[in-house]
Structures are given as C-alpha cells and as structure tokens.
Coordinates of C-alpha atoms in Angstrom, one line a residue:
Chain A
M189 CA 49.5 141.8 1.7
K190 CA 52.5 141.2 3.9
F191 CA 52.3 140.4 7.6
S192 CA 55.6 139.0 8.8
I193 CA 58.1 139.0 11.6
T194 CA 61.9 139.1 11.0
I195 CA 64.0 138.1 14.0
L196 CA 67.0 140.5 14.4
G197 CA 68.0 139.2 17.8
C198 CA 66.7 136.1 19.8
N199 CA 69.1 136.0 22.8
S200 CA 68.7 137.2 26.3
A201 CA 70.9 139.9 27.8
I202 CA 74.4 138.7 27.0
P203 CA 75.0 138.5 23.3
T204 CA 76.7 135.5 21.7
L205 CA 78.5 135.5 18.3
H206 CA 75.4 134.1 16.6
R207 CA 72.6 135.4 18.7
N208 CA 72.0 139.2 19.2
P209 CA 69.7 140.3 22.0
S210 CA 66.1 141.3 21.4
A211 CA 64.9 143.1 18.2
Q212 CA 62.3 142.2 15.6
I213 CA 60.9 143.8 12.5
L214 CA 57.1 143.5 11.9
N215 CA 56.2 144.2 8.3
V216 CA 52.5 145.1 7.9
H217 CA 51.7 145.8 4.2
E218 CA 55.3 147.0 3.7
S219 CA 55.2 149.4 6.7
L220 CA 58.0 148.4 9.1
F221 CA 57.7 148.5 12.9
L222 CA 60.8 147.8 15.0
I223 CA 60.0 146.0 18.2
D224 CA 62.8 146.4 20.8
C225 CA 66.2 147.5 19.8
A226 CA 69.2 145.8 21.5
E227 CA 72.8 146.9 21.0
G228 CA 73.8 145.9 17.5
T229 CA 70.4 146.1 16.0
Q230 CA 71.5 148.6 13.3
I231 CA 74.2 146.0 12.2
Q232 CA 71.5 143.3 12.1
L233 CA 69.3 145.5 9.9
L234 CA 72.3 145.9 7.6
K235 CA 73.0 142.2 7.6
Y236 CA 69.5 141.3 6.7
K237 CA 69.2 144.0 4.1
I238 CA 66.4 146.0 5.8
R239 CA 66.7 149.6 4.8
L240 CA 66.9 151.9 7.8
Q241 CA 64.8 154.6 6.2
R242 CA 61.8 152.3 5.8
I243 CA 61.4 152.1 9.6
N244 CA 59.0 154.8 11.0
H245 CA 57.9 153.3 14.3
I246 CA 59.9 151.8 17.1
L247 CA 58.4 150.2 20.2
I248 CA 60.4 149.4 23.4
S249 CA 58.9 146.8 25.8
H250 CA 60.9 147.9 28.9
L251 CA 64.1 149.5 30.0
H252 CA 66.5 146.6 30.4
G253 CA 69.4 147.4 28.2
D254 CA 69.1 144.3 26.1
H255 CA 65.9 145.7 24.8
Y256 CA 67.0 149.3 24.0
F257 CA 70.8 150.0 24.1
G258 CA 70.9 150.0 20.3
L259 CA 68.2 152.7 19.9
I260 CA 70.5 155.7 20.4
G261 CA 72.9 154.4 17.8
L262 CA 70.1 153.7 15.3
L263 CA 68.7 157.2 15.8
S264 CA 72.1 158.7 15.3
S265 CA 72.6 156.8 12.1
F266 CA 69.2 158.0 10.9
H267 CA 70.6 161.5 11.6
L268 CA 73.9 161.0 9.9
L269 CA 72.1 159.6 6.8
G270 CA 70.2 162.8 6.7
R271 CA 66.7 161.4 7.4
K272 CA 63.9 163.9 7.1
N273 CA 60.8 161.7 7.9
E274 CA 59.4 161.6 11.4
I275 CA 60.3 158.7 13.6
H276 CA 57.9 157.6 16.3
V277 CA 59.2 156.0 19.5
Y278 CA 56.8 154.3 21.9
A279 CA 58.4 153.6 25.2
Q280 CA 58.4 154.5 28.9
E281 CA 58.9 158.1 29.7
A282 CA 62.4 157.6 31.2
L283 CA 63.8 156.6 27.8
K284 CA 63.1 160.1 26.5
K285 CA 65.5 161.5 29.1
I286 CA 68.1 158.8 28.3
L287 CA 68.0 159.8 24.6
D288 CA 68.0 163.6 25.3
I289 CA 71.0 163.5 27.6
Q290 CA 73.0 161.6 24.9
L291 CA 72.0 163.9 22.1
L292 CA 72.9 166.9 24.3
A293 CA 76.4 165.4 25.1
S294 CA 77.2 165.1 21.4
E295 CA 75.6 168.5 20.6
T296 CA 73.3 166.7 18.0
K297 CA 70.2 168.4 16.6
L298 CA 68.5 165.7 14.7
T299 CA 67.7 166.2 11.1
Y300 CA 64.3 164.7 11.5
P301 CA 61.4 165.0 14.0
L302 CA 61.6 162.4 16.8
I303 CA 58.0 162.0 18.2
F304 CA 58.1 160.3 21.6
H305 CA 54.9 158.5 22.7
P306 CA 55.1 157.6 26.4
I307 CA 53.8 154.2 27.4
N308 CA 52.3 153.3 30.8
P309 CA 53.3 149.7 31.1
E310 CA 50.9 149.1 34.1
V311 CA 47.8 149.4 31.9
H312 CA 46.3 148.0 28.8
E313 CA 46.2 150.8 26.2
N314 CA 45.9 151.5 22.5
I315 CA 49.1 153.2 21.3
F316 CA 48.8 153.2 17.6
E317 CA 46.0 153.0 15.0
D318 CA 45.9 153.6 11.2
D319 CA 43.8 152.2 8.4
K320 CA 45.8 148.9 8.4
L321 CA 46.8 148.2 12.0
C322 CA 46.0 148.7 15.6
I323 CA 48.6 148.3 18.4
N324 CA 47.7 147.7 22.0
T325 CA 49.9 147.2 25.0
F326 CA 49.2 144.9 28.0
P327 CA 51.1 144.5 31.3
V328 CA 53.4 141.4 31.6
K329 CA 55.2 140.5 34.8
H330 CA 58.9 141.1 35.0
S331 CA 61.5 142.5 37.5
I332 CA 60.8 146.0 36.2
P333 CA 57.7 147.5 34.6
T334 CA 57.3 145.8 31.2
C335 CA 54.5 145.5 28.6
G336 CA 53.7 143.2 25.8
F337 CA 52.4 144.4 22.4
L338 CA 49.4 143.1 20.4
F339 CA 49.4 144.0 16.7
K340 CA 46.0 143.5 15.1
E341 CA 45.5 144.0 11.4
K342 CA 42.3 146.0 10.6
Q343 CA 39.5 144.1 9.0
A344 CA 40.0 144.5 5.2
E345 CA 37.1 145.6 3.0
R346 CA 34.8 143.1 1.2
N347 CA 36.0 142.1 -2.3
I348 CA 33.7 142.8 -5.2
R349 CA 33.3 139.7 -7.3
K350 CA 34.9 140.2 -10.7
E351 CA 32.3 138.2 -12.6
I352 CA 29.5 140.5 -11.3
L353 CA 31.2 143.5 -12.9
S354 CA 30.9 141.9 -16.3
Q355 CA 27.2 141.1 -15.7
I356 CA 25.9 144.5 -14.4
K357 CA 27.2 148.0 -14.8
I358 CA 28.1 149.5 -11.4
P359 CA 29.4 153.1 -11.4
Y360 CA 32.9 153.4 -9.9
S361 CA 31.6 155.9 -7.4
E362 CA 29.5 153.1 -5.7
F363 CA 32.5 150.7 -5.2
D364 CA 33.6 152.1 -1.8
K365 CA 30.1 151.7 -0.3
I366 CA 29.7 148.2 -1.6
K367 CA 33.2 147.2 -0.3
K368 CA 32.0 148.5 3.1
G369 CA 28.9 146.2 2.9
A370 CA 26.2 148.3 1.2
D371 CA 23.7 146.8 -1.3
Y372 CA 23.6 148.3 -4.8
I373 CA 20.4 149.9 -6.2
S374 CA 20.5 150.4 -9.9
P375 CA 19.1 153.5 -11.6
K376 CA 16.1 151.4 -12.5
G377 CA 15.5 150.5 -8.8
V378 CA 16.8 146.9 -8.9
I379 CA 18.3 146.0 -5.6
Y380 CA 21.4 143.8 -5.6
K381 CA 22.2 142.3 -2.2
N382 CA 25.8 142.9 -1.0
A383 CA 26.1 139.1 -0.2
D384 CA 25.6 138.4 -4.0
L385 CA 28.0 141.2 -5.1
T386 CA 31.0 140.5 -2.8
L387 CA 33.2 137.9 -1.2
D388 CA 34.4 137.9 2.4
P389 CA 37.7 139.6 2.9
P390 CA 40.6 137.5 4.2
P391 CA 40.5 137.3 8.0
S392 CA 42.5 140.0 9.8
R393 CA 45.8 138.8 11.3
S394 CA 47.4 139.3 14.7
Y395 CA 50.7 139.0 16.4
A396 CA 51.5 139.2 20.1
Y397 CA 55.0 140.0 21.5
C398 CA 55.6 138.9 25.1
T399 CA 59.1 139.5 26.6
D400 CA 60.4 139.7 29.2
T401 CA 57.9 138.0 31.5
C402 CA 57.5 135.2 34.0
Y403 CA 54.6 132.8 33.6
Y404 CA 51.6 135.1 33.9
E405 CA 48.1 134.0 33.0
Q406 CA 46.7 137.5 33.1
I407 CA 48.1 138.0 29.6
I408 CA 45.9 135.3 28.2
P409 CA 42.8 137.5 27.5
H410 CA 45.0 140.0 25.6
I411 CA 46.6 137.4 23.3
K412 CA 43.6 135.0 22.9
D413 CA 43.5 133.3 19.5
V414 CA 46.3 135.3 17.9
D415 CA 47.9 133.9 14.7
L416 CA 51.4 134.2 16.1
L417 CA 52.7 134.5 19.6
Y418 CA 56.3 135.3 20.4
H419 CA 56.8 134.4 24.1
E420 CA 60.1 134.4 25.8
A421 CA 61.6 131.0 27.0
T422 CA 64.8 132.0 28.6
F423 CA 65.3 128.7 30.4
M424 CA 64.6 125.0 30.0
Q425 CA 62.2 123.4 32.5
N426 CA 65.0 122.1 34.8
K427 CA 65.9 125.8 35.5
A428 CA 62.3 126.7 36.5
K429 CA 63.6 128.0 39.8
S430 CA 66.1 130.4 38.2
A431 CA 63.4 131.5 35.7
S432 CA 60.9 132.3 38.4
E433 CA 63.5 134.1 40.6
K434 CA 64.5 136.3 37.6
F435 CA 60.9 136.8 36.4
H436 CA 61.6 134.9 33.2
S437 CA 59.8 132.0 31.6
T438 CA 60.7 128.4 30.8
T439 CA 59.9 126.6 27.5
K440 CA 57.0 124.9 29.3
D441 CA 55.7 128.2 30.6
A442 CA 55.7 129.7 27.1
A443 CA 54.0 126.6 25.6
T444 CA 51.4 126.5 28.3
I445 CA 50.4 130.1 27.8
A446 CA 50.2 129.4 24.0
K447 CA 47.9 126.5 24.6
K448 CA 45.7 128.2 27.1
A449 CA 45.4 131.3 24.9
N450 CA 44.6 129.0 21.9
V451 CA 47.1 130.8 19.7
K452 CA 47.8 129.3 16.2
K453 CA 51.5 129.3 16.3
L454 CA 54.2 129.9 19.0
V455 CA 57.7 131.3 18.5
I456 CA 60.0 131.1 21.5
G457 CA 63.1 133.2 22.0
H458 CA 65.2 135.3 24.5
Y459 CA 67.3 132.3 25.2
S460 CA 69.9 132.3 28.0
S461 CA 73.5 132.4 26.6
R462 CA 74.1 129.0 28.4
Y463 CA 72.3 127.2 25.5
D464 CA 74.4 126.5 22.4
D465 CA 72.0 124.0 21.0
L466 CA 68.4 125.2 20.9
E467 CA 66.8 122.0 19.8
P468 CA 66.2 120.7 23.4
L469 CA 64.3 123.9 24.1
L470 CA 62.2 123.4 21.0
S471 CA 61.5 119.8 21.9
E472 CA 60.4 120.7 25.4
A473 CA 58.0 123.4 24.2
K474 CA 56.6 121.1 21.5
N475 CA 55.7 118.5 24.1
E476 CA 53.2 121.0 25.4
F477 CA 52.3 122.9 22.3
P478 CA 53.3 121.1 19.0
N479 CA 53.1 124.1 16.7
T480 CA 56.2 125.8 18.2
Y481 CA 59.1 127.3 16.3
L482 CA 62.5 128.7 17.4
A483 CA 63.3 132.3 16.9
E484 CA 66.8 132.6 15.3
D485 CA 68.6 135.7 14.0
G486 CA 67.5 136.4 10.4
K487 CA 64.5 134.0 10.4
V488 CA 61.3 135.3 8.9
F489 CA 57.8 134.2 10.0
E490 CA 55.1 135.0 7.5
I491 CA 51.5 135.1 8.7
D492 CA 49.3 134.1 5.8
Chain B
M234 CA 106.9 142.0 27.4
K235 CA 103.8 142.6 25.3
F236 CA 102.9 146.1 24.0
S237 CA 100.3 145.8 21.3
I238 CA 97.2 147.3 19.8
T239 CA 94.2 145.2 18.6
I240 CA 91.8 147.1 16.4
L241 CA 88.2 146.3 17.4
G242 CA 86.6 148.9 15.1
C243 CA 88.2 151.1 12.4
N244 CA 85.2 152.9 10.9
S245 CA 83.7 156.3 11.4
A246 CA 80.2 156.8 12.8
I247 CA 78.0 154.6 10.6
P248 CA 79.1 151.0 10.9
T249 CA 79.4 148.7 7.9
L250 CA 79.2 144.9 7.9
H251 CA 82.9 144.5 8.1
R252 CA 84.0 147.7 9.9
N253 CA 82.7 148.5 13.4
P254 CA 83.2 152.1 14.7
S255 CA 86.0 153.0 17.1
A256 CA 87.4 150.7 19.7
Q257 CA 90.9 149.3 20.4
I258 CA 92.6 147.2 23.0
L259 CA 96.0 148.2 24.2
N260 CA 97.9 145.3 25.8
V261 CA 100.7 146.5 28.1
H262 CA 102.5 143.5 29.7
E263 CA 99.1 141.6 29.7
S264 CA 97.2 144.5 31.3
L265 CA 94.3 145.4 28.9
F266 CA 93.2 149.0 28.3
L267 CA 90.1 149.6 26.2
I268 CA 90.3 152.8 24.1
D269 CA 86.9 154.0 23.0
C270 CA 83.9 151.7 23.0
A271 CA 81.5 152.0 20.1
E272 CA 78.3 150.1 19.8
G273 CA 79.0 146.4 19.2
T274 CA 82.4 146.5 21.0
Q275 CA 81.4 143.6 23.3
I276 CA 80.6 141.5 20.3
Q277 CA 84.0 142.4 18.8
L278 CA 85.7 141.4 22.0
L279 CA 83.9 138.0 21.8
K280 CA 84.8 137.7 18.1
Y281 CA 88.5 138.3 18.7
K282 CA 88.5 136.1 21.9
I283 CA 89.5 138.9 24.3
R284 CA 88.1 138.0 27.7
L285 CA 85.9 140.7 29.1
Q286 CA 87.1 140.2 32.7
R287 CA 90.7 141.0 31.7
I288 CA 89.8 144.6 31.0
N289 CA 90.2 146.9 34.0
H290 CA 90.5 150.4 32.3
I291 CA 88.4 152.1 29.7
L292 CA 89.2 155.4 28.1
I293 CA 86.8 157.5 26.1
S294 CA 88.2 160.2 23.8
H295 CA 84.9 162.2 23.4
L296 CA 81.2 162.0 23.5
H297 CA 80.2 161.3 19.9
G298 CA 78.2 158.0 20.0
D299 CA 80.6 156.1 17.7
H300 CA 83.1 156.3 20.5
Y301 CA 81.0 155.3 23.5
F302 CA 77.6 153.9 22.7
G303 CA 78.9 150.4 23.5
L304 CA 80.1 151.2 27.0
I305 CA 76.8 150.8 28.8
G306 CA 76.3 147.4 27.2
L307 CA 79.8 146.3 28.1
L308 CA 79.3 147.5 31.7
S309 CA 76.0 145.7 31.9
S310 CA 77.6 142.5 30.6
F311 CA 80.3 142.8 33.3
H312 CA 77.5 143.0 35.8
L313 CA 75.5 140.0 34.4
L314 CA 78.7 137.9 34.4
G315 CA 79.1 138.7 38.2
R316 CA 82.3 140.8 37.9
K317 CA 83.8 141.7 41.3
N318 CA 86.9 143.7 40.3
E319 CA 86.9 147.4 40.0
I320 CA 86.5 148.9 36.5
H321 CA 88.1 152.4 35.9
V322 CA 86.5 154.6 33.3
Y323 CA 88.3 157.8 32.1
A324 CA 86.0 160.2 30.3
Q325 CA 84.3 163.5 30.3
E326 CA 82.1 164.1 33.3
A327 CA 78.9 164.1 31.3
L328 CA 79.3 160.4 30.6
K329 CA 78.9 159.6 34.2
K330 CA 75.4 161.0 34.1
I331 CA 74.6 159.1 30.9
L332 CA 75.7 155.8 32.6
D333 CA 73.9 156.6 35.9
I334 CA 70.5 157.4 34.3
Q335 CA 70.6 154.1 32.4
L336 CA 71.5 152.0 35.4
L337 CA 68.7 153.8 37.3
A338 CA 66.1 153.0 34.6
S339 CA 67.0 149.3 34.7
E340 CA 67.2 149.3 38.6
T341 CA 70.7 147.9 38.3
K342 CA 73.1 147.9 41.2
L343 CA 76.4 146.9 39.7
T344 CA 78.1 143.8 41.2
Y345 CA 81.5 145.6 41.0
P346 CA 82.9 149.1 41.8
L347 CA 82.8 151.5 38.8
I348 CA 85.4 154.1 39.4
F349 CA 84.9 157.2 37.2
H350 CA 87.8 159.4 36.5
P351 CA 86.7 162.7 34.9
I352 CA 88.9 164.0 32.1
N353 CA 89.2 167.7 31.1
P354 CA 89.7 167.5 27.3
E355 CA 90.9 171.1 27.1
V356 CA 94.2 170.4 28.9
H357 CA 97.2 168.1 28.8
E358 CA 97.0 165.9 31.9
N359 CA 98.3 162.7 33.4
I360 CA 95.4 160.4 34.1
F361 CA 97.0 157.1 34.9
E362 CA 100.3 155.8 36.3
D363 CA 101.6 152.5 37.6
D364 CA 104.9 150.8 37.6
K365 CA 104.6 149.8 33.9
L366 CA 102.7 152.6 32.2
C367 CA 101.9 156.3 32.2
I368 CA 98.9 157.7 30.3
N369 CA 98.6 161.4 29.4
T370 CA 95.8 163.2 27.5
F371 CA 96.2 166.1 25.1
P372 CA 93.6 168.3 23.4
V373 CA 92.9 167.6 19.7
K374 CA 90.6 169.7 17.6
H375 CA 87.1 168.4 16.8
S376 CA 83.5 169.7 16.6
I377 CA 83.1 168.9 20.3
P378 CA 85.7 168.7 23.1
T379 CA 88.0 165.7 22.4
C380 CA 91.3 164.5 23.6
G381 CA 94.0 162.2 22.4
F382 CA 95.8 159.7 24.6
L383 CA 99.6 159.1 24.9
F384 CA 100.6 155.7 26.4
K385 CA 104.2 155.6 27.5
E386 CA 105.8 152.5 28.9
K387 CA 107.9 153.1 32.0
Q388 CA 111.7 152.8 31.6
A389 CA 112.5 149.2 32.6
E390 CA 115.3 148.5 35.1
R391 CA 118.9 147.7 33.9
N392 CA 119.6 144.0 33.2
I393 CA 122.4 142.3 35.3
R394 CA 124.8 140.5 32.9
K395 CA 124.5 136.7 33.4
E396 CA 128.2 136.0 32.9
I397 CA 129.1 138.4 35.7
L398 CA 127.1 136.3 38.2
S399 CA 129.3 133.3 37.5
Q400 CA 132.5 135.4 38.0
I401 CA 131.7 137.3 41.2
K402 CA 129.4 136.4 44.0
I403 CA 126.8 139.2 44.5
P404 CA 124.3 138.8 47.3
Y405 CA 120.7 138.7 46.1
S406 CA 119.8 141.6 48.4
E407 CA 122.0 143.9 46.2
F408 CA 120.2 143.0 42.9
D409 CA 117.5 145.7 43.1
K410 CA 120.0 148.5 43.7
I411 CA 122.2 147.4 40.8
K412 CA 119.2 147.1 38.5
K413 CA 118.5 150.7 39.4
G414 CA 122.0 151.8 38.5
A415 CA 124.2 151.4 41.6
D416 CA 127.8 150.1 41.6
Y417 CA 128.5 147.0 43.7
I418 CA 131.1 147.1 46.5
S419 CA 132.3 143.7 47.7
P420 CA 132.9 142.8 51.4
K421 CA 136.6 143.3 50.6
G422 CA 136.0 146.8 49.3
V423 CA 136.4 146.1 45.6
I424 CA 134.2 148.5 43.5
Y425 CA 132.5 147.0 40.5
K426 CA 131.1 149.8 38.2
N427 CA 127.5 149.4 37.2
A428 CA 128.4 149.8 33.6
D429 CA 130.4 146.6 33.8
L430 CA 127.7 144.7 35.7
T431 CA 124.7 145.6 33.6
L432 CA 123.2 146.0 30.2
D433 CA 121.0 148.7 29.0
P434 CA 117.3 147.9 29.4
P435 CA 115.2 147.8 26.2
P436 CA 114.0 151.3 25.3
S437 CA 110.5 152.2 26.6
R438 CA 107.7 152.1 24.1
S439 CA 105.0 154.5 23.3
Y440 CA 101.6 154.7 21.5
A441 CA 99.5 157.8 20.6
Y442 CA 95.8 157.7 19.8
C443 CA 94.4 160.7 17.9
T444 CA 90.8 160.6 16.9
D445 CA 88.6 162.5 16.1
T446 CA 90.6 165.5 15.0
C447 CA 91.1 167.8 12.1
Y448 CA 94.7 168.6 11.0
Y449 CA 96.1 170.1 14.1
E450 CA 99.8 170.8 14.5
Q451 CA 99.5 171.6 18.2
I452 CA 99.4 167.8 18.9
I453 CA 102.9 167.3 17.5
P454 CA 104.9 168.1 20.7
H455 CA 102.7 165.5 22.6
I456 CA 103.3 162.7 20.1
K457 CA 106.8 163.4 19.1
D458 CA 108.9 160.3 18.3
V459 CA 106.3 157.8 19.4
D460 CA 106.7 154.2 18.2
L461 CA 103.2 154.0 16.9
L462 CA 100.7 156.7 16.1
Y463 CA 97.0 156.0 15.3
H464 CA 95.6 159.0 13.6
E465 CA 92.2 159.3 12.0
A466 CA 92.0 159.6 8.2
T467 CA 88.2 159.8 7.6
F468 CA 88.6 161.0 4.1
M469 CA 90.8 160.9 1.0
Q470 CA 92.5 164.1 -0.1
N471 CA 89.9 165.0 -2.7
K472 CA 87.4 165.4 0.2
A473 CA 89.7 167.8 2.1
K474 CA 86.8 170.4 2.2
S475 CA 84.4 167.9 3.8
A476 CA 87.1 166.8 6.2
S477 CA 87.8 170.3 7.3
E478 CA 84.1 171.3 7.7
K479 CA 83.5 168.2 9.8
F480 CA 86.7 168.6 11.9
H481 CA 88.1 165.4 10.5
S482 CA 91.4 164.6 8.8
T483 CA 92.4 163.3 5.4
T484 CA 95.0 160.6 4.6
K485 CA 97.5 163.3 3.8
D486 CA 96.7 165.2 7.1
A487 CA 97.4 162.1 9.1
A488 CA 100.6 161.3 7.2
T489 CA 101.9 164.9 7.5
I490 CA 101.4 164.9 11.2
A491 CA 103.2 161.5 11.4
K492 CA 106.1 162.9 9.4
K493 CA 106.4 166.2 11.3
A494 CA 106.2 164.3 14.7
N495 CA 108.9 161.9 13.5
V496 CA 106.9 158.9 14.6
K497 CA 108.2 155.4 13.7
K498 CA 105.0 153.9 12.4
L499 CA 101.5 155.3 11.4
V500 CA 98.2 153.4 11.5
I501 CA 95.2 155.2 9.9
G502 CA 91.6 154.5 10.6
H503 CA 88.1 156.0 11.3
Y504 CA 87.3 155.7 7.6
S505 CA 84.1 157.1 6.1
S506 CA 81.6 154.4 5.2
R507 CA 81.8 155.6 1.6
Y508 CA 85.1 153.7 1.1
D509 CA 84.7 150.0 0.4
D510 CA 88.3 149.6 -0.7
L511 CA 90.8 151.1 1.7
E512 CA 93.9 150.6 -0.5
P513 CA 93.6 154.0 -2.1
L514 CA 93.6 155.6 1.3
L515 CA 96.7 153.7 2.3
S516 CA 98.5 154.6 -0.9
E517 CA 97.7 158.3 -0.5
A518 CA 99.1 158.3 3.1
K519 CA 102.2 156.3 2.1
N520 CA 103.1 159.0 -0.5
E521 CA 103.6 161.3 2.4
F522 CA 104.7 158.8 5.1
P523 CA 105.8 155.4 3.8
N524 CA 105.6 153.5 7.0
T525 CA 101.8 153.7 7.2
Y526 CA 99.4 150.8 7.8
L527 CA 95.6 150.4 7.6
A528 CA 93.6 149.7 10.8
E529 CA 91.2 146.9 10.1
D530 CA 88.9 145.1 12.5
G531 CA 90.8 142.3 14.2
K532 CA 94.3 143.4 13.1
V533 CA 97.0 143.4 15.8
F534 CA 100.0 145.8 15.8
E535 CA 102.8 144.7 18.0
I536 CA 105.3 147.3 19.2
D537 CA 108.6 145.5 19.6

C-alpha cells in the first residue's frame, strides 16, 4: 500500500523558475492529502499529473503567503471543474475569512461543500482520523503561529497465513476476528492459537512535516522515530544568524533535530532563493545526519 | 519611444501548462504597467525577464480570481525584496480589503507605500495621467462589475527641423515654445512661421484592453480607432450560446467589435482551456477582421 510524498514546491517565499514555494502531496493508500498550497500549486499538480479531483484534504501549516496563496485558486478551479465531493481544509481560523471574502467578491457559490476545520497552532491536537491514517499537529517556533503535522499510518490487521487455509477449514465469518488477533476454535473445540494462524502485519509508517520553524527541540517528542522527516533548512550554516533572526533553520539545525529525534530519513527544503546549487546544503546536512535527501520539485519519496 | 504589450497570460480561468490566466505588461516609454495579475504572474515575469522593481502601476479589471489571485503574491515578493518605491493599484474597492486581511494574517508591514486607487467599474473615468500617458476606464458587460482600460499616449511635441538650426540661429531658450507650436521672431523682427521650423510629431498611440465581456457595442465609442485592441474570445462561434450565458465573447464577437470600432489591429485571448490548438480561433476571427493576432504567453506586440 502506497505511502509517499511528492514535492510540489521546495523553495522559501520568493519563487524561482525551477523551485516553487511550499506544497506537497502525501499519498496514503491512494488517498491524497495536500500539505501547504503556495501560489502556483495547481500548475504544479498539472505538471506532475496529479488529478485535482483526487485531493480531498488540504492542510495549511501557517498564514505566510508562500504556504497558502495558491489555495483560493485551487478551490476556484475545483469549482469551475464542477466538483461535487467535499473538500476539507485544516488551517487557522483567519484563513476561512480570507477565503470567504474572495468568494464573495467574485459572487461565487461553490459547487461542492467546503468543510473548514480550524487548527489551534499553539497546542498538540488530533485533527484527522480514519481507518488508515491519523494526523496530529504540534507547535513549531516561527515568527507567526505555525504548526507541524505528524501523519501516522494505522496499524494494519494481522495477515492470515495462506498455507493454514489449505490445512484447516476456517469459515469466512471468522476472518475479521482472527485478523484482529483472536484465536480460532473449530466446531469440534480445537483451539488454534492466533500466533500459529497469522503473520505480523507490516509496521505502520509515519511522516512528519516541519516548516517553517527555527531550531526547536520541543518538537522532538512529537516526531521521535518517524520514517521520514521533512524539516526546513532555509539557510546554510554560515547564515545561522539570519536563520535565527527570521525564525528559520539551517542545514545543521534540521540535521541535528533529525539525529536527536532518531528519524530514519531526513528531507530538507524551503531553501532561500539565494542558493542556485543545492548540493552544498545537502553536504552540510549529511555531515550531521548522513541519511539526508534534497526536496526538489517533482521528486517522490516512497516510504516502504 | 516604446509602446508595447507583453502577454504574460492568455488563458481563461483554469490555467493550462502552456497558458497562464490573464496578465499583461504595457511598456510606455519604459514605464511598465501591469494589467491584471492572475495566479502565477510573478513566475511569468521571471520567465520573461521583466524586473519586478520596474513595475509601478497595477490595474485590475474585475474581481474574478483569474484576474487578480497573483496580486498578493507579487506584492509580498516586492516586500521581501525590500522595495522602497510606491506601488499604485487601480481596482475595485473590495480588493483593498482582500489585500489588507491577508497582510494582517501574516503580520506583514510592507516596506513600501501601497497606494490604492478605487475604480468604479460602472462609469467611464480617467484614472491616471502623466506627461506621457492617459488611462481611462469604461464599463464592459460581464457577470460581475468589470471595466476595460484605454491607454492613450499623450501627443508628443513638434520636432524642430535640424537643417533650420544650421540656417538661422535660434536661442536654446526658445526651443520649448517652438516645439509647442509658436513662431520664432528674431532680434531683428523677422518672423519665422512654426510650420517652416518644425515637423509634425509622430501620431500618439493607443491600446484598449477588453476582458472579460460579452459582445457589447456600447464599448465601441471608447475604443474607436485604437492602434491595438485586446478583446477576449473565450469561445469559438459554435459555442456562442455558452459564451452568451457566461457573459463571454466568441471569436466573431471580438472581430465584429474590432471592425465596427475601426481599430488597426486586434489581439484575441482569454481562451477556454478546452482549446489546445488556437489556429481555428484565429482563422474564425480573421474571417471577420483580417488583421487579427493570437495572444500567447511571452508574445510581444509593438505599436509603432
């Protein structure tokens, strides 16, 4: 089952010709979640052949424009394409007013229900849960209120061993209970232990999204041991002062957080437009945390 | 002296990979005016190497998103680049609130003065005038209040004939009066007629921008005899019913207006995303008005 991230934009506020500002698609078992939505995100979706209508959930980390200016355009395009399905937006309350005032100015009555879920970025909260995924927010530290997102796949059910089914006859009606961990008792009273009937499910996977933030150790408990961490690295280490003044991180900050949180893999992004070549940023982060990768527009990171 | 239009976006509301929605740059003697500002306009400016800091005036025809969603991003980039010069925005009053609420959400205090000039799209009014250019609005007919823009170059001064200056000695202090049409009287009382001293200046040039609008003959007096008319042609003639229902124009509508207004050249644009190949639209318009051209992203139309 799919669990992947597609980078739609990896730059900080000012776009460049090859790097759009923040937006990503998380694909969880073919359900698509859009994380942040900078200006131009709908063009990036077109470019990377991601069908707009497959997106049902949009999460916005904070209200700097490079994280949401593309949202109203995307919502308008959904409307013009005649969308009927609900769209769920998770963001700070103020964004609702920003969307409403623009829909009012164009006299637009959306063709689909827009369900707005207000986020309080100051606290750690659960904002989404279904049978496959759970999403929690956690506060990060930036110049305005901002949160990170932790996406955690639900533990899958146990797998019934195929060879068992050819040895003993188990009614189909018992499958669900066995997958959930129950033993099986045959009509003759024979007890088959669950451990003999099933195999462990694959471990559940997790992804943490942390941008924009300065170096902030309080996020570590929230992102501990995740499979993949996206952490901003706006600047190289020689710009540590600028980073700190602007509540952003350096390459080393991101890598140190990854190391201390014991994550499996780190992806850095949200680069300042000053950097044409990103290899020096990668190299700096790798010095601290070797399993680091560069976010680049169009790149896909699969979590196996 | 330059008088040209650069097309930054020629599509209607839903962008395609090769056609951005509405935005254009008018260059009048190296002063740049941005006309409409769809999402992605700042990327188009980058792509076509037009320096952001050279733009001082932005005009917005109406408040459908495909004509202004890129404005807040552009204004934010001006800010992040540390702009100091005033920027003048000409648009309907509601846009001011839309900008303000977004600047407030990001706690942004712009580094430059943003001067907002409210437009009343229901009337014909003069919204700008300097020594080179005059801009008037006029109402067009769309599903929400919308105006067109007429850009008229000021009549240049008369040119003093070079060969005259080698024949008679005219003090430099008299040049301005002569350029404005005065005769010259020498210290000995000889009268030199202005018609003998000067040549006619080049005729003043004009450009009219009409989008979005259905076929609307009331615009003709405002755009009569212009050198260049941009008129939307969202649909081909076989979609005349759709065009009319959505208050848009067909190719034939645009060409008929061009013909009746006796304009010199017509550029069509604001194409529906349904059209991959634009040649059939051009061909249809040319049947009615032969001197028609297609707007395409990046194309420049010089008015000589």
